[in-house]
Amino acid sequence: MPLLILIWNNKRWSLIMLLCIVILCQLFQANRLAGDLSKAETACHDKINKKLKPYIGAEKKAQELANKAGEEYEKSKEVERVKTEFITREVQKIVERPVYINTCIDKDGVRLINETGNTG
């Protein structure tokens, strides 16, 4: 009986204590449910991985085959590229300006003619 009188006289603090107890209970329940959820998620991922295992192996084999085919293609492309580079790098030698030598003109005249031809 004195406990009920104490609670009745301190209504505000009694309500605060009751709410704290409820909050603690909710916190414990939420943590327990979060643990159950993580366990269920782990079990689900394990089941999915077991079912996907053959497909993952087949995907790896297909990726290896694709890589081999790509390497072979690059090798054949490299052989063609070398041939193409060899053909495209051939250059013809072109004479730009002929040098005129005439016996009628002395050496100074030939030098002046060649300079005017080179600077133009």
PDB file of C-alpha atoms in Angstrom:
ATOM      1  CA  MET A   1       0.000   0.000   0.000  1.00  0.00           C
ATOM      2  CA  PRO A   2       2.736   2.544   0.749  1.00  0.00           C
ATOM      3  CA  LEU A   3       4.170   1.811  -2.724  1.00  0.00           C
ATOM      4  CA  LEU A   4       0.908   2.820  -4.385  1.00  0.00           C
ATOM      5  CA  ILE A   5       0.785   6.015  -2.337  1.00  0.00           C
ATOM      6  CA  LEU A   6       4.369   6.791  -3.368  1.00  0.00           C
ATOM      7  CA  ILE A   7       3.522   6.243  -7.032  1.00  0.00           C
ATOM      8  CA  TRP A   8       0.368   8.331  -6.755  1.00  0.00           C
ATOM      9  CA  ASN A   9       2.235  11.216  -5.163  1.00  0.00           C
ATOM     10  CA  ASN A  10       5.034  11.129  -7.800  1.00  0.00           C
ATOM     11  CA  LYS A  11       3.004  10.664 -10.954  1.00  0.00           C
ATOM     12  CA  ARG A  12       5.476  12.407 -13.269  1.00  0.00           C
ATOM     13  CA  TRP A  13       8.517  10.390 -12.124  1.00  0.00           C
ATOM     14  CA  SER A  14       6.509   7.172 -12.109  1.00  0.00           C
ATOM     15  CA  LEU A  15       5.514   7.770 -15.720  1.00  0.00           C
ATOM     16  CA  ILE A  16       9.148   8.529 -16.675  1.00  0.00           C
ATOM     17  CA  MET A  17      10.331   5.284 -15.043  1.00  0.00           C
ATOM     18  CA  LEU A  18       7.596   3.272 -16.765  1.00  0.00           C
ATOM     19  CA  LEU A  19       8.512   4.745 -20.157  1.00  0.00           C
ATOM     20  CA  CYS A  20      12.224   3.994 -19.582  1.00  0.00           C
ATOM     21  CA  ILE A  21      11.369   0.372 -18.814  1.00  0.00           C
ATOM     22  CA  VAL A  22       9.228   0.131 -21.970  1.00  0.00           C
ATOM     23  CA  ILE A  23      12.028   1.682 -24.065  1.00  0.00           C
ATOM     24  CA  LEU A  24      14.569  -0.824 -22.713  1.00  0.00           C
ATOM     25  CA  CYS A  25      12.230  -3.719 -23.511  1.00  0.00           C
ATOM     26  CA  GLN A  26      11.740  -2.411 -27.056  1.00  0.00           C
ATOM     27  CA  LEU A  27      15.500  -2.026 -27.471  1.00  0.00           C
ATOM     28  CA  PHE A  28      16.151  -5.622 -26.432  1.00  0.00           C
ATOM     29  CA  GLN A  29      13.413  -6.871 -28.727  1.00  0.00           C
ATOM     30  CA  ALA A  30      14.749  -4.861 -31.683  1.00  0.00           C
ATOM     31  CA  ASN A  31      18.267  -6.242 -31.138  1.00  0.00           C
ATOM     32  CA  ARG A  32      16.937  -9.792 -30.992  1.00  0.00           C
ATOM     33  CA  LEU A  33      14.955  -9.295 -34.213  1.00  0.00           C
ATOM     34  CA  ALA A  34      17.981  -7.742 -35.942  1.00  0.00           C
ATOM     35  CA  GLY A  35      20.046 -10.807 -35.016  1.00  0.00           C
ATOM     36  CA  ASP A  36      17.333 -13.120 -36.365  1.00  0.00           C
ATOM     37  CA  LEU A  37      17.200 -11.072 -39.573  1.00  0.00           C
ATOM     38  CA  SER A  38      20.952 -11.292 -40.122  1.00  0.00           C
ATOM     39  CA  LYS A  39      20.882 -15.068 -39.548  1.00  0.00           C
ATOM     40  CA  ALA A  40      18.030 -15.449 -42.053  1.00  0.00           C
ATOM     41  CA  GLU A  41      19.878 -13.259 -44.582  1.00  0.00           C
ATOM     42  CA  THR A  42      23.043 -15.348 -44.231  1.00  0.00           C
ATOM     43  CA  ALA A  43      21.066 -18.545 -44.732  1.00  0.00           C
ATOM     44  CA  CYS A  44      19.374 -17.072 -47.801  1.00  0.00           C
ATOM     45  CA  HIS A  45      22.719 -16.035 -49.329  1.00  0.00           C
ATOM     46  CA  ASP A  46      24.103 -19.518 -48.698  1.00  0.00           C
ATOM     47  CA  LYS A  47      21.159 -21.104 -50.506  1.00  0.00           C
ATOM     48  CA  ILE A  48      21.512 -18.700 -53.424  1.00  0.00           C
ATOM     49  CA  ASN A  49      25.263 -19.354 -53.690  1.00  0.00           C
ATOM     50  CA  LYS A  50      24.671 -23.123 -53.725  1.00  0.00           C
ATOM     51  CA  LYS A  51      22.186 -22.768 -56.566  1.00  0.00           C
ATOM     52  CA  LEU A  52      24.389 -20.352 -58.538  1.00  0.00           C
ATOM     53  CA  LYS A  53      27.619 -22.344 -58.202  1.00  0.00           C
ATOM     54  CA  PRO A  54      27.282 -24.220 -61.560  1.00  0.00           C
ATOM     55  CA  TYR A  55      26.421 -21.014 -63.382  1.00  0.00           C
ATOM     56  CA  ILE A  56      29.378 -19.175 -61.893  1.00  0.00           C
ATOM     57  CA  GLY A  57      31.699 -21.957 -63.073  1.00  0.00           C
ATOM     58  CA  ALA A  58      30.205 -21.823 -66.560  1.00  0.00           C
ATOM     59  CA  GLU A  59      30.604 -18.036 -66.600  1.00  0.00           C
ATOM     60  CA  LYS A  60      34.300 -18.345 -65.673  1.00  0.00           C
ATOM     61  CA  LYS A  61      34.864 -20.871 -68.476  1.00  0.00           C
ATOM     62  CA  ALA A  62      33.093 -18.632 -70.973  1.00  0.00           C
ATOM     63  CA  GLN A  63      35.184 -15.655 -69.819  1.00  0.00           C
ATOM     64  CA  GLU A  64      38.391 -17.666 -70.285  1.00  0.00           C
ATOM     65  CA  LEU A  65      37.321 -18.661 -73.797  1.00  0.00           C
ATOM     66  CA  ALA A  66      36.499 -15.063 -74.617  1.00  0.00           C
ATOM     67  CA  ASN A  67      39.902 -13.944 -73.318  1.00  0.00           C
ATOM     68  CA  LYS A  68      41.680 -16.562 -75.437  1.00  0.00           C
ATOM     69  CA  ALA A  69      39.741 -15.513 -78.522  1.00  0.00           C
ATOM     70  CA  GLY A  70      40.577 -11.872 -77.818  1.00  0.00           C
ATOM     71  CA  GLU A  71      44.283 -12.688 -77.469  1.00  0.00           C
ATOM     72  CA  GLU A  72      44.284 -14.592 -80.760  1.00  0.00           C
ATOM     73  CA  TYR A  73      42.510 -11.708 -82.468  1.00  0.00           C
ATOM     74  CA  GLU A  74      45.044  -9.231 -81.097  1.00  0.00           C
ATOM     75  CA  LYS A  75      47.929 -11.423 -82.304  1.00  0.00           C
ATOM     76  CA  SER A  76      46.492 -11.616 -85.820  1.00  0.00           C
ATOM     77  CA  LYS A  77      45.770  -7.897 -85.752  1.00  0.00           C
ATOM     78  CA  GLU A  78      49.357  -7.206 -84.652  1.00  0.00           C
ATOM     79  CA  VAL A  79      50.731  -9.205 -87.601  1.00  0.00           C
ATOM     80  CA  GLU A  80      48.557  -7.213 -89.997  1.00  0.00           C
ATOM     81  CA  ARG A  81      49.512  -3.953 -88.296  1.00  0.00           C
ATOM     82  CA  VAL A  82      53.231  -4.631 -88.788  1.00  0.00           C
ATOM     83  CA  LYS A  83      52.682  -5.305 -92.472  1.00  0.00           C
ATOM     84  CA  THR A  84      50.576  -2.188 -92.811  1.00  0.00           C
ATOM     85  CA  GLU A  85      53.164  -0.044 -91.068  1.00  0.00           C
ATOM     86  CA  PHE A  86      55.892  -1.388 -93.309  1.00  0.00           C
ATOM     87  CA  ILE A  87      53.906  -0.544 -96.426  1.00  0.00           C
ATOM     88  CA  THR A  88      52.766   2.886 -95.280  1.00  0.00           C
ATOM     89  CA  ARG A  89      56.233   3.998 -94.230  1.00  0.00           C
ATOM     90  CA  GLU A  90      57.796   3.702 -97.657  1.00  0.00           C
ATOM     91  CA  VAL A  91      58.759   7.149 -98.928  1.00  0.00           C
ATOM     92  CA  GLN A  92      59.868   8.182-102.386  1.00  0.00           C
ATOM     93  CA  LYS A  93      62.864  10.412-102.637  1.00  0.00           C
ATOM     94  CA  ILE A  94      61.943  13.594-104.453  1.00  0.00           C
ATOM     95  CA  VAL A  95      64.452  16.114-105.734  1.00  0.00           C
ATOM     96  CA  GLU A  96      63.215  19.533-104.651  1.00  0.00           C
ATOM     97  CA  ARG A  97      65.473  21.964-106.558  1.00  0.00           C
ATOM     98  CA  PRO A  98      68.002  21.113-109.190  1.00  0.00           C
ATOM     99  CA  VAL A  99      71.362  22.824-108.939  1.00  0.00           C
ATOM    100  CA  TYR A 100      72.280  24.623-112.144  1.00  0.00           C
ATOM    101  CA  ILE A 101      75.926  24.538-113.172  1.00  0.00           C
ATOM    102  CA  ASN A 102      76.869  26.306-116.321  1.00  0.00           C
ATOM    103  CA  THR A 103      80.323  26.837-117.682  1.00  0.00           C
ATOM    104  CA  CYS A 104      79.448  30.323-118.897  1.00  0.00           C
ATOM    105  CA  ILE A 105      78.994  31.632-115.335  1.00  0.00           C
ATOM    106  CA  ASP A 106      81.865  31.886-112.887  1.00  0.00           C
ATOM    107  CA  LYS A 107      81.738  30.403-109.369  1.00  0.00           C
ATOM    108  CA  ASP A 108      80.308  33.549-107.763  1.00  0.00           C
ATOM    109  CA  GLY A 109      77.433  33.612-110.265  1.00  0.00           C
ATOM    110  CA  VAL A 110      76.629  29.938-109.635  1.00  0.00           C
ATOM    111  CA  ARG A 111      76.644  30.619-105.882  1.00  0.00           C
ATOM    112  CA  LEU A 112      74.180  33.524-106.255  1.00  0.00           C
ATOM    113  CA  ILE A 113      71.851  31.459-108.458  1.00  0.00           C
ATOM    114  CA  ASN A 114      71.879  28.577-105.983  1.00  0.00           C
ATOM    115  CA  GLU A 115      71.181  30.927-103.028  1.00  0.00           C
ATOM    116  CA  THR A 116      68.223  32.538-104.758  1.00  0.00           C
ATOM    117  CA  GLY A 117      66.839  29.081-105.593  1.00  0.00           C
ATOM    118  CA  ASN A 118      67.206  27.833-101.996  1.00  0.00           C
ATOM    119  CA  THR A 119      65.720  30.890-100.270  1.00  0.00           C
ATOM    120  CA  GLY A 120      62.607  31.185-102.457  1.00  0.00           C
TER     121      GLY A 120
END
